[in-house]
Structure formats: C-alpha cells, structure tokens
Amino acid sequence: MKHDFVYVSKNDAKPVKEELIQIIHHVQDLVRDKFTFDFRFIGSSKQNMITYDRKSNIGFDFDVNIEINDEEQKYTSKAIKEILINAFNKVIINYGYDYCENSTRVITFKFKNKKFSKIIHSCDLAIVKNYIDNDNYKHQEYIRFNKNNNTYQWCEQPSNYYMLHKKINWLKANNYWSDLRNYYLDKKNSNTDQCKHSRSIFAESVHELCKKYKYN
C-alpha cells in the first residue's frame, strides 16, 4: 500500500509533546538515586517536521535522546536500559500508554485506540552518553541491544551523525529548508522498511540534500 504522509500541525503535536515531557520528568525522579539524565527531542521532532500516514494506523511519533550522566559508570549498559524501561513502565501506564517495547536502538511506547487497533502516537527513546576524547572532540555513544544473543553494549554513533547539526544549519542558512521538508516527506512516502525510524529517514534526507546542493 502506498503511503500518504503529511505533516502534523503544531496544535496537534504540542499537547502530546508536553505530556511526554511530564512523563520523562517523572522518570527522572524515579531513577535519581541510581543515575541522572538529561533529555532532548531530536530529528524531525525537534524541527517541527512530525508526520503521520493518513493511509495507515501507526499515527505519529516523537524521537527523544535520553542522555545519561554517569561518569563513574556504576551500571552496565544492560542495567541502565532495564532500569529505564521499568521506570517508564511505572509512569506511562498511568497516562494510558502500552508498556515499553525494547528494540535494537530505542525504547518505544505507544498510545493506542485499541477498539480500532490504531496507534495514535508513540515515542522512541534512544539512550546515549556524551564524552570528549583526548583530542577535545565531542563524541556520543548509544546503547545497542542485540536481540539474537540478548546482549547490550555502548556503540559509537556513525560518522555522519557528527555532521548532522552543521548540515541542518547550512540548509537553513542557504534557504533550502522548504526543500528539505518536501524531500523528507517524499522519503517517508517511498520508504518500504517498516523497521526504519523517523530519525533515520530525517538524517538521510539531510545528508542526501546537502550532497545534492554541494555542501562544503
């Protein structure tokens, strides 16, 4: 079936985003005795480019980075993800969400209309940590879950990740933002990989459009 993605209005997205912020604040309080974390909306969620498919039942989604402040490394990557999943499950059930799903790169929780088997909206949480190397370069790692052998590990973000913010600013500065909005929507509508998250498609759109317009 062909997709029919369109942009979600700010009026529709705003109350959901505010609710997600409340949920994350509750989780911060629950895990504070173990570790602390910051959070930020990323990708299309940050750029007000949230979409939904009018022909499907999957609703729209938000992408959030959970940034761990754990300099002493008291907990393993597995323990951190399990602690967060348990904490989110305690909170989101009170807001009407289903329990969290644990995937390779993210934790996902969904708000559903169960009568019509429809996902109204969802949230993808990536657990990351930032650090500076010996040459004073900024880096980020994320927790990757290997379902085949049930293992967890911190993995370095791919090289393209570090150019994303600069490329976004370049597109804005050179008046290519409307092009990006159209290009991203086209990629969403042509995507056939159901496992590919919005954050990945957004990043691909930025990199491909910068290549087209000779980003330097």
Coordinates of C-alpha atoms in Angstrom, one line a residue:
M1 CA 0.0 0.0 0.0
K2 CA 1.3 3.4 -0.9
H3 CA 2.0 5.8 1.9
D4 CA 0.3 9.2 2.4
F5 CA 2.5 11.0 4.9
V6 CA 1.6 14.6 5.8
Y7 CA 2.9 17.0 8.4
V8 CA 1.2 17.1 11.9
S9 CA 0.1 20.6 12.9
K10 CA 1.8 22.3 15.8
N11 CA -1.5 22.4 17.6
D12 CA -1.9 18.6 17.4
A13 CA 1.7 17.9 18.3
K14 CA 2.1 20.4 21.2
P15 CA -0.1 18.7 23.9
V16 CA 1.4 15.3 23.2
K17 CA 4.9 16.7 23.5
E18 CA 4.0 18.4 26.7
E19 CA 2.7 15.2 28.1
L20 CA 5.8 13.3 27.1
I21 CA 7.9 15.9 28.9
Q22 CA 5.8 15.3 32.1
I23 CA 6.4 11.6 31.7
I24 CA 10.1 12.0 31.3
H25 CA 10.3 14.3 34.4
H26 CA 8.5 11.6 36.5
V27 CA 11.0 9.0 35.3
Q28 CA 13.9 11.3 36.1
D29 CA 12.6 11.5 39.7
L30 CA 12.2 7.7 39.9
V31 CA 15.8 6.8 38.8
R32 CA 17.6 9.8 40.5
D33 CA 19.0 7.6 43.3
K34 CA 20.7 5.4 40.6
F35 CA 21.8 8.0 38.0
T36 CA 20.6 11.2 36.4
F37 CA 19.9 12.0 32.8
D38 CA 19.0 14.9 30.6
F39 CA 16.8 14.6 27.5
R40 CA 16.2 16.4 24.2
F41 CA 13.9 16.0 21.3
I42 CA 15.8 15.3 18.1
G43 CA 15.4 14.9 14.4
S44 CA 12.0 15.7 12.9
S45 CA 10.6 16.1 16.5
K46 CA 13.0 19.0 17.1
Q47 CA 12.5 20.6 13.8
N48 CA 8.6 20.6 13.9
M49 CA 8.6 18.1 11.0
I50 CA 6.5 15.4 12.6
T51 CA 4.5 13.3 10.1
Y52 CA 1.7 10.8 10.0
D53 CA 0.4 8.5 7.3
R54 CA -3.2 9.1 6.6
K55 CA -3.5 5.6 5.0
S56 CA -2.1 3.7 8.0
N57 CA -2.9 3.0 11.6
I58 CA 0.6 3.9 13.0
G59 CA -0.1 7.6 14.0
F60 CA 2.8 10.0 14.6
D61 CA 6.0 9.6 16.7
F62 CA 8.5 11.6 18.7
D63 CA 12.2 10.9 18.9
V64 CA 14.0 11.7 22.2
N65 CA 17.6 11.2 23.4
I66 CA 18.0 10.2 27.0
E67 CA 21.4 11.5 27.8
I68 CA 23.0 9.6 30.7
N69 CA 25.1 11.5 33.3
D70 CA 27.0 8.5 34.6
E71 CA 30.7 9.4 34.7
E72 CA 31.6 6.7 37.2
Q73 CA 29.9 4.0 35.2
K74 CA 28.1 2.4 38.1
Y75 CA 25.8 0.5 35.9
T76 CA 26.3 -1.7 32.8
S77 CA 24.5 -0.7 29.6
K78 CA 22.1 -3.6 30.2
A79 CA 21.3 -2.4 33.7
I80 CA 20.8 1.2 32.6
K81 CA 18.3 0.2 29.9
E82 CA 16.4 -2.2 32.1
I83 CA 16.2 0.5 34.9
L84 CA 14.8 3.0 32.4
I85 CA 12.3 0.5 30.9
N86 CA 11.0 -0.4 34.4
A87 CA 10.7 3.2 35.4
F88 CA 8.9 4.3 32.2
N89 CA 6.5 1.3 32.5
K90 CA 5.6 2.5 36.0
V91 CA 4.8 6.0 34.7
I92 CA 3.3 5.6 31.2
I93 CA 0.6 3.1 32.3
N94 CA -1.0 6.0 34.2
Y95 CA -1.2 8.0 31.0
G96 CA -2.9 5.2 29.0
Y97 CA 0.2 4.0 27.1
D98 CA 1.1 0.4 26.5
Y99 CA 4.2 -1.0 28.2
C100 CA 7.6 -0.3 26.6
E101 CA 9.0 -2.3 23.6
N102 CA 12.7 -2.9 23.6
S103 CA 14.3 -2.7 20.2
T104 CA 17.9 -2.6 18.9
R105 CA 18.5 1.2 19.3
V106 CA 15.4 2.5 21.1
I107 CA 12.7 2.0 23.7
T108 CA 9.3 2.6 22.3
F109 CA 6.0 3.2 24.0
K110 CA 2.7 3.7 22.2
F111 CA -0.7 5.3 22.8
K112 CA -3.4 3.2 21.1
N113 CA -7.1 3.2 20.2
K114 CA -7.5 -0.5 20.9
K115 CA -11.0 -0.6 19.7
F116 CA -9.9 0.2 16.2
S117 CA -6.4 -1.3 16.5
K118 CA -4.8 2.1 15.8
I119 CA -1.7 3.7 17.2
I120 CA -2.5 7.4 17.9
H121 CA 1.1 8.4 18.7
S122 CA 4.3 6.9 20.0
C123 CA 7.7 7.9 21.4
D124 CA 11.1 6.4 20.6
L125 CA 13.8 6.8 23.2
A126 CA 17.5 6.3 22.5
I127 CA 19.8 6.0 25.5
V128 CA 23.0 7.9 24.8
K129 CA 26.0 9.3 26.6
N130 CA 28.3 12.2 25.5
Y131 CA 32.0 12.4 26.1
I132 CA 35.1 14.3 25.0
D133 CA 38.1 12.4 23.8
N134 CA 41.8 13.2 24.4
D135 CA 41.9 15.5 21.4
N136 CA 39.0 17.5 22.8
Y137 CA 36.5 16.2 20.2
K138 CA 32.9 15.6 21.2
H139 CA 31.6 12.0 20.9
Q140 CA 28.3 10.2 21.5
E141 CA 27.6 6.5 22.2
Y142 CA 24.3 4.8 22.3
I143 CA 23.1 1.6 23.9
R144 CA 22.6 -1.2 21.3
F145 CA 20.6 -4.2 22.1
N146 CA 21.4 -7.4 20.2
K147 CA 18.2 -9.5 20.3
N148 CA 19.9 -12.6 18.9
N149 CA 22.1 -13.1 21.9
N150 CA 20.4 -10.9 24.4
T151 CA 23.4 -8.6 24.9
Y152 CA 23.8 -4.8 25.4
Q153 CA 26.8 -2.6 24.6
W154 CA 27.7 1.0 24.1
C155 CA 28.4 1.8 20.5
E156 CA 29.8 4.9 18.8
Q157 CA 27.5 6.9 16.7
P158 CA 28.3 6.6 12.9
S159 CA 30.5 9.3 11.4
N160 CA 27.6 11.1 9.6
Y161 CA 25.9 11.7 13.0
Y162 CA 28.5 14.4 13.9
M163 CA 27.9 16.4 10.8
L164 CA 24.1 16.4 11.0
H165 CA 23.7 19.6 13.1
K166 CA 26.1 21.6 10.9
K167 CA 24.3 20.4 7.8
I168 CA 20.9 21.3 9.2
N169 CA 22.2 24.8 9.9
W170 CA 23.7 25.1 6.4
L171 CA 20.4 24.1 4.8
K172 CA 18.6 26.8 6.8
A173 CA 21.2 29.4 6.1
N174 CA 21.0 28.8 2.4
N175 CA 17.2 28.8 2.1
Y176 CA 16.9 25.1 1.4
W177 CA 14.6 24.4 4.4
S178 CA 11.4 24.1 2.3
D179 CA 13.3 21.7 0.0
L180 CA 14.2 19.6 3.0
R181 CA 10.6 19.5 4.2
N182 CA 9.5 18.3 0.7
Y183 CA 12.3 15.8 0.4
Y184 CA 11.8 14.3 3.8
L185 CA 8.1 13.8 3.1
D186 CA 8.9 12.1 -0.2
K187 CA 11.4 9.8 1.5
K188 CA 8.8 8.9 4.1
N189 CA 6.2 8.1 1.4
S190 CA 8.7 6.0 -0.5
N191 CA 10.1 4.1 2.4
T192 CA 9.4 0.3 2.4
D193 CA 11.4 -0.6 5.5
Q194 CA 8.9 -0.8 8.4
C195 CA 11.8 -1.1 10.9
K196 CA 13.4 2.3 9.9
H197 CA 12.6 5.0 12.4
S198 CA 11.8 8.6 11.5
R199 CA 15.1 9.8 13.0
S200 CA 17.0 7.7 10.5
I201 CA 14.9 8.9 7.5
F202 CA 15.3 12.5 8.6
A203 CA 19.1 12.2 8.9
E204 CA 19.3 10.5 5.5
S205 CA 17.2 13.4 4.0
V206 CA 19.6 16.0 5.4
H207 CA 22.7 14.2 4.2
E208 CA 21.3 13.5 0.7
L209 CA 20.0 17.0 0.2
C210 CA 23.4 18.5 1.3
K211 CA 25.1 16.3 -1.2
K212 CA 22.7 17.4 -4.0
Y213 CA 23.4 21.1 -3.2
K214 CA 27.2 20.7 -2.9
Y215 CA 27.5 21.2 0.9
N216 CA 31.1 22.1 1.7

